[in-house]
Short mmCIF file of C-alpha atoms in Angstrom, two decimals:
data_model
loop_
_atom_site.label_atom_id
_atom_site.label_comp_id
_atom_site.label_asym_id
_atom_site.label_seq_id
_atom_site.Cartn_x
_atom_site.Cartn_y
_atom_site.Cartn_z
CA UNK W 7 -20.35 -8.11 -31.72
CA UNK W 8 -22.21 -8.42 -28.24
CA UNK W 9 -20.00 -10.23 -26.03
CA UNK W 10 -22.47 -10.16 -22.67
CA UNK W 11 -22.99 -13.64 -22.91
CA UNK W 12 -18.64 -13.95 -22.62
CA UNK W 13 -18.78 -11.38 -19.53
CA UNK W 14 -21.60 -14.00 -17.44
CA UNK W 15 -19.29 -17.37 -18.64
CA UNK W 16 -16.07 -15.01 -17.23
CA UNK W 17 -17.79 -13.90 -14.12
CA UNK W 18 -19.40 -17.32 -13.44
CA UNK W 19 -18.16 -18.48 -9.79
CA UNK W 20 -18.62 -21.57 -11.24
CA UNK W 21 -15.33 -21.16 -14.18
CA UNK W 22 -12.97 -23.36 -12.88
CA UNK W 23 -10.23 -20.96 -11.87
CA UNK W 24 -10.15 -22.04 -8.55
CA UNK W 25 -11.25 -18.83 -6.51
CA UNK W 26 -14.04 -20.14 -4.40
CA UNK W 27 -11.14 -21.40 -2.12
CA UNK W 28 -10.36 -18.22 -0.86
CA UNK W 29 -12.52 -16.28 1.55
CA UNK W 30 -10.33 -12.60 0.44
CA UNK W 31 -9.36 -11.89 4.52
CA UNK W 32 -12.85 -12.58 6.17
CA UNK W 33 -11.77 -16.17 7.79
CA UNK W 34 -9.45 -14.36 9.70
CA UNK W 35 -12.07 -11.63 10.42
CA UNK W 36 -14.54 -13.78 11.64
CA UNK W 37 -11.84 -15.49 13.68
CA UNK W 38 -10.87 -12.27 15.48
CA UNK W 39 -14.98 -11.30 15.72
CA UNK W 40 -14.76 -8.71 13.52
CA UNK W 41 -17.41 -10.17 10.93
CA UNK W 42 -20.47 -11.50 13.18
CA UNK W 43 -23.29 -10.26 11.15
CA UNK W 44 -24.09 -9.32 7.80
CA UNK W 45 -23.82 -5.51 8.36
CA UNK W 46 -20.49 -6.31 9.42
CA UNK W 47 -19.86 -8.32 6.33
CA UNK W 48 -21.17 -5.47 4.41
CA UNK W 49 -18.65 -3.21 6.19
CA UNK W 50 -16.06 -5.33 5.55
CA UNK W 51 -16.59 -5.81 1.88
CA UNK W 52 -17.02 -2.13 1.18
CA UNK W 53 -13.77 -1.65 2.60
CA UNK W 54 -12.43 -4.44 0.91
CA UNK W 55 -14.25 -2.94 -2.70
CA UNK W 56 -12.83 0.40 -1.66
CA UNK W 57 -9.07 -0.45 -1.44
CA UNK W 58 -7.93 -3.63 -2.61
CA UNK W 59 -10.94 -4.00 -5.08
CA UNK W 60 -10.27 -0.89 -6.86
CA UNK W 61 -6.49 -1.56 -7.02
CA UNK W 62 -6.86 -4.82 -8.91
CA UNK W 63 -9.55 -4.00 -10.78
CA UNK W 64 -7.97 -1.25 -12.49
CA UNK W 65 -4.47 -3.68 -12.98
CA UNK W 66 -7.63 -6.18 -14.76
CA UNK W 67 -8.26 -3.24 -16.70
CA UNK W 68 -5.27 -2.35 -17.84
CA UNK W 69 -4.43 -5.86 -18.84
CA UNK W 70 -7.97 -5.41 -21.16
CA UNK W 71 -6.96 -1.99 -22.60
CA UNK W 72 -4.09 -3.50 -23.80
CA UNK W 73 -0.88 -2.24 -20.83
CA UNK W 74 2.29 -4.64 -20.90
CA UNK W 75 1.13 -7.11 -19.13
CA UNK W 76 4.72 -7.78 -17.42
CA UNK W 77 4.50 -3.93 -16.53
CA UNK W 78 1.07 -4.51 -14.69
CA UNK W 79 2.52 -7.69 -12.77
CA UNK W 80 5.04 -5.89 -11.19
CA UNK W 81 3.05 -2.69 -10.95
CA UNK W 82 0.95 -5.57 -9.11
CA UNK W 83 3.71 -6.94 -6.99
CA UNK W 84 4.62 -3.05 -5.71
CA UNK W 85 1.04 -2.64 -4.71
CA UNK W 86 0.84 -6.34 -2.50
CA UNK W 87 4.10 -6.06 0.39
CA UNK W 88 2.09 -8.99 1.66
CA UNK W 89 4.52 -12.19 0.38
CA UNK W 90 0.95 -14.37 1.55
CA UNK W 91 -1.41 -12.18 -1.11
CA UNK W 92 1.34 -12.07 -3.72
CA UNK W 93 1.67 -16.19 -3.57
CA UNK W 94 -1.84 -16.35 -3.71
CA UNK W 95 -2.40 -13.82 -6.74
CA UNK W 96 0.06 -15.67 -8.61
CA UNK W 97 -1.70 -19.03 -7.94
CA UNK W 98 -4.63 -18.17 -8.68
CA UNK W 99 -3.39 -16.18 -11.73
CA UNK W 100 -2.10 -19.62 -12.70
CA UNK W 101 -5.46 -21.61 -11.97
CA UNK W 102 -7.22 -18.70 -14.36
CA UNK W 103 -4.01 -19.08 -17.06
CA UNK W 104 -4.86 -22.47 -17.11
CA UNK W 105 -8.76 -22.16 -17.70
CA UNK W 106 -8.71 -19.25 -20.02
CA UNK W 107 -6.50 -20.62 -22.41
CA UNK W 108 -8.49 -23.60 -23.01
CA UNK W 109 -11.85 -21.08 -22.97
CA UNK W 110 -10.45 -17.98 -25.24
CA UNK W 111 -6.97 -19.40 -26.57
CA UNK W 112 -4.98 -16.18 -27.23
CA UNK W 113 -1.03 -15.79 -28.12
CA UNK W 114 -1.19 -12.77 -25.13
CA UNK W 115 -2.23 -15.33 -23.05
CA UNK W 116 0.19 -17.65 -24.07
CA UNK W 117 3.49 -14.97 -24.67
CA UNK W 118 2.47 -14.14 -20.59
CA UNK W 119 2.20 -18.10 -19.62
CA UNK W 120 5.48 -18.56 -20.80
CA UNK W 121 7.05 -15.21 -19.34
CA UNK W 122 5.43 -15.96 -15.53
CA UNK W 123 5.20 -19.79 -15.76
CA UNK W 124 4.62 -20.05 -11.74
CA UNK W 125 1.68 -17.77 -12.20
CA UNK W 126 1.31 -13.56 -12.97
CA UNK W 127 -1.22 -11.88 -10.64
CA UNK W 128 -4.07 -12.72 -11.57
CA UNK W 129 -6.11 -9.95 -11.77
CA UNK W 130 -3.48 -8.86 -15.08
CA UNK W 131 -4.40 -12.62 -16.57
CA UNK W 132 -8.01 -11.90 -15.82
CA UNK W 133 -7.60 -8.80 -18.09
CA UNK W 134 -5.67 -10.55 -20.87
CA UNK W 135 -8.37 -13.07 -20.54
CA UNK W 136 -11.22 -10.47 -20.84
CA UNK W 137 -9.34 -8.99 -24.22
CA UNK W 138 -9.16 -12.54 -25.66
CA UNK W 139 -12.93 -13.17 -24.69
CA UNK W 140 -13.83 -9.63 -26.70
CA UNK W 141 -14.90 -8.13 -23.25
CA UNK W 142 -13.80 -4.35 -22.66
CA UNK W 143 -11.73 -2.91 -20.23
CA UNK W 144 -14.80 -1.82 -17.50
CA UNK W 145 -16.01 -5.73 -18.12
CA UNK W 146 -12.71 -6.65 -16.56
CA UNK W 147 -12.79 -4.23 -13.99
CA UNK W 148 -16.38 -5.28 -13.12
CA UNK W 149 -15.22 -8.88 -13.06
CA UNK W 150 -12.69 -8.38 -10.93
CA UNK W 151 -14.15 -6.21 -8.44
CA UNK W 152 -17.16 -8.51 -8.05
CA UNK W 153 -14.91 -11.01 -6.99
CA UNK W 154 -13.06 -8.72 -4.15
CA UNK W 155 -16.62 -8.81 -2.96
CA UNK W 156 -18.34 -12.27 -3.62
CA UNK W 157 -15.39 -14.14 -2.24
CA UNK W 158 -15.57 -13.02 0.96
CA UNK W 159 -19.59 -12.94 1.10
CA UNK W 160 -19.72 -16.75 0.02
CA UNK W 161 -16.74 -17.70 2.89
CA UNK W 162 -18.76 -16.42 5.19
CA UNK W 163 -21.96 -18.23 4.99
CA UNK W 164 -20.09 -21.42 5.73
CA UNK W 165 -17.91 -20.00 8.27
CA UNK W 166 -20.77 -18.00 10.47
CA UNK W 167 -23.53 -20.23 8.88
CA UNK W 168 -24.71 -16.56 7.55
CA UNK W 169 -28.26 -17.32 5.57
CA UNK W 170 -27.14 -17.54 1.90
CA UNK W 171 -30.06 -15.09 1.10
CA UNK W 172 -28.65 -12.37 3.66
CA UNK W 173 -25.00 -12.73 1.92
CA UNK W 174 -26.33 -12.19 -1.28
CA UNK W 175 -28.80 -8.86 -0.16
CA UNK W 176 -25.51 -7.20 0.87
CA UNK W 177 -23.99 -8.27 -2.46
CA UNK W 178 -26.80 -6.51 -4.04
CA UNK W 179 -26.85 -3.49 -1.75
CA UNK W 180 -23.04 -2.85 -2.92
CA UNK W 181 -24.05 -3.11 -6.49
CA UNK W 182 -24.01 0.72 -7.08
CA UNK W 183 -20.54 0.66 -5.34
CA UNK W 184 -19.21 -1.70 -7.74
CA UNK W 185 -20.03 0.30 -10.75
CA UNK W 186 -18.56 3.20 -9.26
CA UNK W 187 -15.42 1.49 -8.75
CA UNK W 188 -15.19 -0.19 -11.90
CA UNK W 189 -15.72 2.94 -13.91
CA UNK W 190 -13.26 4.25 -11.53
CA UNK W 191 -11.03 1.49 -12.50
CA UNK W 192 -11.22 1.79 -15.93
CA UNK W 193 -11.02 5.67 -16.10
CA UNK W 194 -7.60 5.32 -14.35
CA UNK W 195 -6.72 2.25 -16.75
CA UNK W 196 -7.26 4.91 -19.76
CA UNK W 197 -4.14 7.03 -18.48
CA UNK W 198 -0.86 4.79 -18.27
CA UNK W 199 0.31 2.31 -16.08
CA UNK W 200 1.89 5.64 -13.21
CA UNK W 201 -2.11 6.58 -13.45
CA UNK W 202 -3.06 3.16 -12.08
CA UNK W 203 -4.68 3.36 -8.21
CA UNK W 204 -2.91 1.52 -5.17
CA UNK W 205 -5.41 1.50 -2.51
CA UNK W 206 -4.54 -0.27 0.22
CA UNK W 207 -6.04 -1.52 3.10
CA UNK W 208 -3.30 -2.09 6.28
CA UNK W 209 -5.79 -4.73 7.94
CA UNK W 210 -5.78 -7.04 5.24
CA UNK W 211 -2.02 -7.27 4.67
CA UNK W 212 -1.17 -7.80 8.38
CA UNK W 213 -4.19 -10.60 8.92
CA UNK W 214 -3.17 -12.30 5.34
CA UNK W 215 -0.08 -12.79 7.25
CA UNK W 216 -1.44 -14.28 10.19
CA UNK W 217 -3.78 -16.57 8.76
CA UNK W 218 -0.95 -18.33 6.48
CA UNK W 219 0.16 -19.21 9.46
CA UNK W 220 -2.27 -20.86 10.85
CA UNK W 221 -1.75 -24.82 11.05
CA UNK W 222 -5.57 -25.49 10.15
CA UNK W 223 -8.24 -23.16 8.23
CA UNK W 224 -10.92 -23.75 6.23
CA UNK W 225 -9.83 -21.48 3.25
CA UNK W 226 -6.74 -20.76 1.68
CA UNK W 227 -6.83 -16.94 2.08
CA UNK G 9 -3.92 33.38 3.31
CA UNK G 10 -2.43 29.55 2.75
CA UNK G 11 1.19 29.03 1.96
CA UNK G 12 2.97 27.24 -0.88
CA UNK G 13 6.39 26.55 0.41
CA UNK G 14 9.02 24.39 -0.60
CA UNK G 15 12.11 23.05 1.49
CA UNK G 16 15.03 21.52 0.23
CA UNK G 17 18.08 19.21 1.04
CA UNK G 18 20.74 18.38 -0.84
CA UNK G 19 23.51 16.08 0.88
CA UNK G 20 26.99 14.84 -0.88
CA UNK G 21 30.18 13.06 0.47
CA UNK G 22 32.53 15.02 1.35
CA UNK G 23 35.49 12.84 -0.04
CA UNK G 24 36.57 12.37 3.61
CA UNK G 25 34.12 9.83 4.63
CA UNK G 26 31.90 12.22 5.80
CA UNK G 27 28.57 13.77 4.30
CA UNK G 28 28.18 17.80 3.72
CA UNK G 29 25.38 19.57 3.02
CA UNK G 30 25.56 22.06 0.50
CA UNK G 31 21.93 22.86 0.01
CA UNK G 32 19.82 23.31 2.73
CA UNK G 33 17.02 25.89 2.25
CA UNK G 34 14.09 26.15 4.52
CA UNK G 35 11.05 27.73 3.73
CA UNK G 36 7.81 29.33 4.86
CA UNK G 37 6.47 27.08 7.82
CA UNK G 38 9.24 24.47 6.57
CA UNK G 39 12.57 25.46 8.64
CA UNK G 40 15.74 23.52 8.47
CA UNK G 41 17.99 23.39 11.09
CA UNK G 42 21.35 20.98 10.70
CA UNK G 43 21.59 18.86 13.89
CA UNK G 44 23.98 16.98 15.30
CA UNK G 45 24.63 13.12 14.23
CA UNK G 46 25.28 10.36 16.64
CA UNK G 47 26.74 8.70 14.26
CA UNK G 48 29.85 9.21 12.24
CA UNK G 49 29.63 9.71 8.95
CA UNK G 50 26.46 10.73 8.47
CA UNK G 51 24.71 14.65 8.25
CA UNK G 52 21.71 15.14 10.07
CA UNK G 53 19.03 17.58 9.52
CA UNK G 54 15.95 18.45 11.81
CA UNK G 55 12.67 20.12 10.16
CA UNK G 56 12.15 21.90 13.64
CA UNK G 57 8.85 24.61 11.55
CA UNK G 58 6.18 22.19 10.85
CA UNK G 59 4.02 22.23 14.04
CA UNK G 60 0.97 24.30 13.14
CA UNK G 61 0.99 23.51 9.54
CA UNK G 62 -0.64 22.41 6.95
CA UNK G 63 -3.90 24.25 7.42
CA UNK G 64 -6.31 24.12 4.63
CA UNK G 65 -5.23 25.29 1.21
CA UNK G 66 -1.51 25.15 1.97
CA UNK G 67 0.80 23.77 -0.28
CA UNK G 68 3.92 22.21 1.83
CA UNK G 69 6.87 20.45 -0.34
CA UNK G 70 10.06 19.13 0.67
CA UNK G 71 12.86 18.03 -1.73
CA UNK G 72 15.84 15.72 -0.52
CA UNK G 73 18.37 14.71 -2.31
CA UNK G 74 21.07 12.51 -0.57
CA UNK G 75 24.10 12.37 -3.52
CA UNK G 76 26.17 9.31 -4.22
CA UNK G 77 27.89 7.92 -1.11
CA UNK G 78 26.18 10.67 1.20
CA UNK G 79 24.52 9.32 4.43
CA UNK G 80 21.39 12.02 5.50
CA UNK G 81 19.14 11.66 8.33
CA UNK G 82 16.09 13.69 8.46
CA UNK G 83 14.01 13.96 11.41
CA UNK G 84 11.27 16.28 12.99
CA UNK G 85 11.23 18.28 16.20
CA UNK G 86 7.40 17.63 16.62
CA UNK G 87 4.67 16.23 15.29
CA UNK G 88 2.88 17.74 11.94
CA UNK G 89 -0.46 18.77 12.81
CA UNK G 90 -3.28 19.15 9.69
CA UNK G 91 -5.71 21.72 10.48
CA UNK G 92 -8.65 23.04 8.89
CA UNK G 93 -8.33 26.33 7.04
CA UNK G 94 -9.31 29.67 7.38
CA UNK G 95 -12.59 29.58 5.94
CA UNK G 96 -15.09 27.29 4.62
CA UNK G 97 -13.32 27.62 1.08
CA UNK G 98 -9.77 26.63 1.55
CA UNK G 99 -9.95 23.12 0.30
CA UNK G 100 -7.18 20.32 1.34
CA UNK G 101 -4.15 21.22 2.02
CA UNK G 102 -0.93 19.13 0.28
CA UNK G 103 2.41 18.20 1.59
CA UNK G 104 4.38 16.50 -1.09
CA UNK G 105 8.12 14.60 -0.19
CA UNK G 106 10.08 13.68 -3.08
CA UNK G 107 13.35 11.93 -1.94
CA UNK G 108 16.14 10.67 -4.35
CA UNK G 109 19.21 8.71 -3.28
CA UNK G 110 22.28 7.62 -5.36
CA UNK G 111 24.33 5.16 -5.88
CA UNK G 112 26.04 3.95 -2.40
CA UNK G 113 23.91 6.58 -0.74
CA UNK G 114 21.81 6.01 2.32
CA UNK G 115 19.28 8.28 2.92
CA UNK G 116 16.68 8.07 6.63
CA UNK G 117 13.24 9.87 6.44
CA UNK G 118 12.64 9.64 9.82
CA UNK G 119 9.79 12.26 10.75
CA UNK G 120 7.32 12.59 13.20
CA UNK G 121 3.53 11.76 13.24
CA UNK G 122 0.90 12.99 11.29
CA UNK G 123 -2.11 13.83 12.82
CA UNK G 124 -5.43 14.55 11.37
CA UNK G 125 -6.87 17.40 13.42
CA UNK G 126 -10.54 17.52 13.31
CA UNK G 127 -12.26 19.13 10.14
CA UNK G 128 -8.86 19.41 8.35
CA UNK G 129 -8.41 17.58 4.72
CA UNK G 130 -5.11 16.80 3.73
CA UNK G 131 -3.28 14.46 0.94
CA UNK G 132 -0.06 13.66 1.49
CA UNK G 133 2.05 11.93 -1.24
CA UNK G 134 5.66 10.72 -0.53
CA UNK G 135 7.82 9.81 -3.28
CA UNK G 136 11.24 7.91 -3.51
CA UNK G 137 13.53 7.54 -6.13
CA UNK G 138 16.29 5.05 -5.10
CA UNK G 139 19.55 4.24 -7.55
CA UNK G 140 20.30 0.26 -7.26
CA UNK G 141 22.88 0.60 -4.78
CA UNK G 142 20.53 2.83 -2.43
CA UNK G 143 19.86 2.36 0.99
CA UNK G 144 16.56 3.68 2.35
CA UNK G 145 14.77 4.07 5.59
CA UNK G 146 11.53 5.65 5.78
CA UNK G 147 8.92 5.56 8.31
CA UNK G 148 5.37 7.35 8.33
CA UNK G 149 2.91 7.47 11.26
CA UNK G 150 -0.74 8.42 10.64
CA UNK G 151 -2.81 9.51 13.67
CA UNK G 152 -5.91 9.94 13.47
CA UNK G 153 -7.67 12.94 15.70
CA UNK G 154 -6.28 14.49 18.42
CA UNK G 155 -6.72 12.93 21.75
CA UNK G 156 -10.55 12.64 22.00
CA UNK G 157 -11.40 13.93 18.72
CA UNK G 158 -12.60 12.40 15.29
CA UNK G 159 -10.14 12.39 12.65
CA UNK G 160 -10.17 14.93 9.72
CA UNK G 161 -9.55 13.65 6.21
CA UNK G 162 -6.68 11.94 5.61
CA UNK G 163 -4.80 10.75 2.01
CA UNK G 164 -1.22 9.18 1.57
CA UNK G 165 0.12 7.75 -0.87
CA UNK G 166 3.75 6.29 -0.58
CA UNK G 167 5.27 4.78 -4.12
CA UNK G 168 9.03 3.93 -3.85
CA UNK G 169 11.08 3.27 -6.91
CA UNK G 170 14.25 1.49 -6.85
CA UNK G 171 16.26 1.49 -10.92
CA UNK G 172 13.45 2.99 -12.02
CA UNK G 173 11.45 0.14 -11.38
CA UNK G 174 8.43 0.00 -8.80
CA UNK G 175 8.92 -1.43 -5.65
CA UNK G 176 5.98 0.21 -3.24
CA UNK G 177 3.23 1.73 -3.86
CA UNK G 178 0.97 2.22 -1.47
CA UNK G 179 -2.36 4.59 -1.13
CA UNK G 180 -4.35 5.19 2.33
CA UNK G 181 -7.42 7.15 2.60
CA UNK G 182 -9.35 7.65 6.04
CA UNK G 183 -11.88 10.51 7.08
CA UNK G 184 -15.01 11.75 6.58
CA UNK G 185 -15.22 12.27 2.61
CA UNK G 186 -12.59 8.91 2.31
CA UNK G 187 -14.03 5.75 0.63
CA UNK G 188 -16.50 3.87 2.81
CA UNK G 189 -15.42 1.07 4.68
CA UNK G 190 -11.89 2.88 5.49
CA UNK G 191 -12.67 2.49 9.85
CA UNK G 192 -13.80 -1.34 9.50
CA UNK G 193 -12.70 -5.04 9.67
CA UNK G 194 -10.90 -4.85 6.03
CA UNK G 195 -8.65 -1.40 6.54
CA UNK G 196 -8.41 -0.33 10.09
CA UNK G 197 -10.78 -2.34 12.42
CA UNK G 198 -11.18 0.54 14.34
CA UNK G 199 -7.95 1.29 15.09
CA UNK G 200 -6.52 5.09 15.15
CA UNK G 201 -2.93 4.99 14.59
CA UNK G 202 -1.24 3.80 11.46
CA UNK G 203 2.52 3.34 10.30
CA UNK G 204 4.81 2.16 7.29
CA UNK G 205 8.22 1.69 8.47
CA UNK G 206 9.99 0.63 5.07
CA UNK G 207 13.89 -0.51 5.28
CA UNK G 208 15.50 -1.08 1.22
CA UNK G 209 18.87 -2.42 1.26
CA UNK G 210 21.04 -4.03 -1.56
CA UNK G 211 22.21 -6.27 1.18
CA UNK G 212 19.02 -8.59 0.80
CA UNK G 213 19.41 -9.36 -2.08
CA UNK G 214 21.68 -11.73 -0.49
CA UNK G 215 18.46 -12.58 1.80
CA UNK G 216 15.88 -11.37 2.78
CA UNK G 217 14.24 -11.43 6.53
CA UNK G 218 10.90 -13.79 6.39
CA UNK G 219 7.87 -12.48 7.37
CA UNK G 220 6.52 -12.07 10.57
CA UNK G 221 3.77 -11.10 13.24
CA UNK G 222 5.03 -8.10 15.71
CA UNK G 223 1.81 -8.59 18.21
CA UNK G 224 -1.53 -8.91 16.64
CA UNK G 225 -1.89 -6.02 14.29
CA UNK G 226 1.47 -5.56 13.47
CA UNK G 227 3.68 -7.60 10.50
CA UNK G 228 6.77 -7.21 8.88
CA UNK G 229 6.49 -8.43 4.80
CA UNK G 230 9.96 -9.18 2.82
CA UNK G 231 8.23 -7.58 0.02
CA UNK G 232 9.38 -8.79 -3.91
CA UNK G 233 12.46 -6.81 -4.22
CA UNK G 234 15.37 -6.30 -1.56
CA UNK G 235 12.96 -4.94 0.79
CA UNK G 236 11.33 -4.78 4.18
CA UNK G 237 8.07 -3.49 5.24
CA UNK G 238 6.84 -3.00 8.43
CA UNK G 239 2.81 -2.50 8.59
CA UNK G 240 1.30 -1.63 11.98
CA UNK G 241 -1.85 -0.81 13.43
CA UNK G 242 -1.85 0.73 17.45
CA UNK G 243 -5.12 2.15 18.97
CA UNK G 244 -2.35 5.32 19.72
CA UNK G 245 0.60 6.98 18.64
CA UNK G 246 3.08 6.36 21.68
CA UNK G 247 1.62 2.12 21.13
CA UNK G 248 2.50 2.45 17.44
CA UNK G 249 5.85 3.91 17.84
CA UNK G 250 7.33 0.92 19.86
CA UNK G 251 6.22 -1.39 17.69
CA UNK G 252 7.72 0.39 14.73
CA UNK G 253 10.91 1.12 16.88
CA UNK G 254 11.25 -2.39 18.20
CA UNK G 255 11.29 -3.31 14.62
CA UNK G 256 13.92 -0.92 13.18
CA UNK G 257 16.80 -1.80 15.54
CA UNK G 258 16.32 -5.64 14.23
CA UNK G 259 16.06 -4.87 11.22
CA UNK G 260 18.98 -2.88 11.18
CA UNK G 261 21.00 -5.35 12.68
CA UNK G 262 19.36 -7.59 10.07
CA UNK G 263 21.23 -5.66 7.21
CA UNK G 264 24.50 -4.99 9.21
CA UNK G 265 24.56 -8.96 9.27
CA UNK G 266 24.14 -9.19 5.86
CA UNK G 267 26.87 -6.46 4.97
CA UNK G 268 29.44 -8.28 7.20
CA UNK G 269 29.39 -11.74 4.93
#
């Protein structure tokens, strides 16, 4: 069965799951002038792909290979101390729940709905999501991984007024990146739930922090 | 030429309220020496051998185990200092920390900084194994370079356990040969000093502190079991250290609040 056609419908920033609300840490980097350009957006989302990309894409593939998903979710909450990125994995986990199960109706899906009703990470729903949609483990990775990099590459066209066609080169650039960490992802996803990576990136968690704070912003993360 | 050395700690309650130490074993470049406490109750033990190691192709481990009701402090007399090793074939050096506490036990992992000398290439993995009733304190400083001088490559990776379940697990990588990205706006942001100041208590699970800025690159995260952690960035070591020591005391009068209800 060729299931490409399931991976572009998945991976479509245009499934309604709700993501393109979230600019993944680079509001608050373009607030404190870290991100003026786009080399500095490509530094910032090969960090980004490097640490917290290749943490959740491996949970997404892990979900896929068939992990307890409950397992992954709090492998999930251990690798986010940030109580601002753990509410917003869970509701976006939620959003996807909510999407997926009308798109690839599954009873994993379901079982985890009801376990997690106020959302499970959602990089572990994107995985059970992938498995119900007849995608493989590295599909879920890739998914997942993209989106660690074309969230924050989309937020910050409208918040620097970056030229769309300059956001999407360095999306491009990092393609060879994204494999590597996707493989990388779903090597590790092969050898148990301990075997799972937990890059982190300091920056991220203490600016996540910061920016829930912040009485007006244009994105939710 | 490298080492492979392993320390180890084992701390128990004496059955008079205080906390003896009936295995303490140094070894290699790893010596042990028992120091006095300030405070009653508890053993203290100071790793005063660590200064010029790890070089390259060393293999450093220390074991502690603080017993059921036992109250351990472990410090360091200086900083630990990864060098390169003898030779362009010694690979990374490793310095593994397994710590286990029991029930009623408290157990403080207090050492000093680790700095990433130039050329050197070391990965660092801490582990904790906590029983439910565990109290934990654990802070680690990364520093990276000498004064003046690039950083070597640096790995940690921190995972915490509490019941057997996971409650932190954390992996940084920085240095030449690291990930790229690991010196820019998403990781450090240019910044050369990095700690993890982590407080686990049973007490907040009564409550738990919410979170909070400490300056601009500094927070403190409740995180989702009863657990603090303190993340901190500091363009040095002496900046990062009163951030992370500012943060202790209140959170230690935090817990002492929450024991007293």
């Amino acid at each position: 069965m060729t299931t490409r056609a399931a991976l572009l419908v998945l991976a479509d920033g245009r499934f309604p799951a709700g993501g393109h609300a979230h600019s993944g840490g680079a509001e608050p980097a373009v607030k404190a002038g870290h991100i003026r350009n786009a080399q500095d957006l490509a530094d910032f989302c090969l960090g980004r792909l490097h640490t917290t990309g290749l943490t959740v894409a491996a949970l997404a593939a892990a979900a896929a290979h068939g992990l307890d998903p409950l397992a992954l979710d709090e492998a999930a909450d251990a690798r986010t101390p940030s109580p601002a990125l753990r509410a917003v994995a869970r509701k976006l986990g939620r959003q996807l729940m909510r999407a997926a199960r009308a798109t690839w109706p599954s009873p994993a899906l379901t079982a985890l709905a009801e376990a997690r009703p106020r959302g499970a990470h959602q990089p572990v729903v994107l995985g059970l999501t992938a498995r119900a949609a007849g995608l493989e483990p590295a599909d879920a990775a890739h998914c997942v991984a993209y989106e660690t990099v074309s969230g924050p590459a989309t937020a910050v066209v409208r918040l620097l007024s970056l030229d769309p066609f300059e956001a999407t080169a360095v999306l491009a650039r990092l393609a060879p990146a994204l494999d590597e960490v996707a493989e990388q992802a779903a090597e590790a996803a092969r050898h148990g739930i301990d075997a799972l990576p937990a890059a982190s990136a300091p920056l991220l968690d203490i600016t996540a922090e910061a920016h829930a704070a912040w009485p007006v912003r244009l994105f939710a993360s | 030429m490298s080492v492979t050395a392993t320390a180890r700690i084992t701390a128990v309650a004496d059955g008079r309220g205080s906390t003896a130490l009936p295995l303490l074993e140094s070894d290699g470049p790893l010596a042990l020496r028992r120091t006095r406490s300030p405070e009653t109750g508890y053993a203290r033990v100071t790793v005063v051998g660590a200064m010029s190691a790890p070089l390259g192709g060393d293999r450093l481990a220390v074991e502690v185990r603080a017993e059921d009701g036992a109250r351990l402090t472990v410090d360091a007399a200086a900083a630990t200092v990864a060098l390169p090793g003898a030779g362009p074939d010694a690979g990374p050096a490793s310095y593994t920390v397994r710590l286990s506490a029991g029930e009623g036990a408290e157990l403080r992992w207090l050492p000093e900084q680790l700095v990433s000398a130039r050329g050197s290439a070391l990965d660092m993995t801490t582990r904790a194994d906590l029983a439910p009733t565990a109290r934990l304190v654990l802070r680690e400083e990364q520093v990276l370079g000498r004064h003046g001088e690039p950083t070597g490559r640096l790995s940690t990776r921190l995972t915490v356990r509490r019941a057997g379940r996971p409650l932190l697990d954390q992996h940084l990588a920085y240095g030449p040969g690291a990930p790229g990205g690991w010196d820019r706006a998403a990781v450090l942001g240019g910044h050369r000093a990095v700690g993890q100041l982590l407080l686990v208590d049973p007490a907040f699970d009564h409550g738990l502190p919410a979170p909070r800025l400490l300056g601009t690159t500094a927070a403190l995260t409740p995180l989702a079991g009863p657990a603090v952690l303190v993340t901190a960035l500091a363009p040095d070591a002496r900046l990062l250290r009163a951030v992370l020591d500012e943060a202790l005391e209140g959170l230690l009068k935090d817990s002492r609040a929450l024991r007293r209800r």
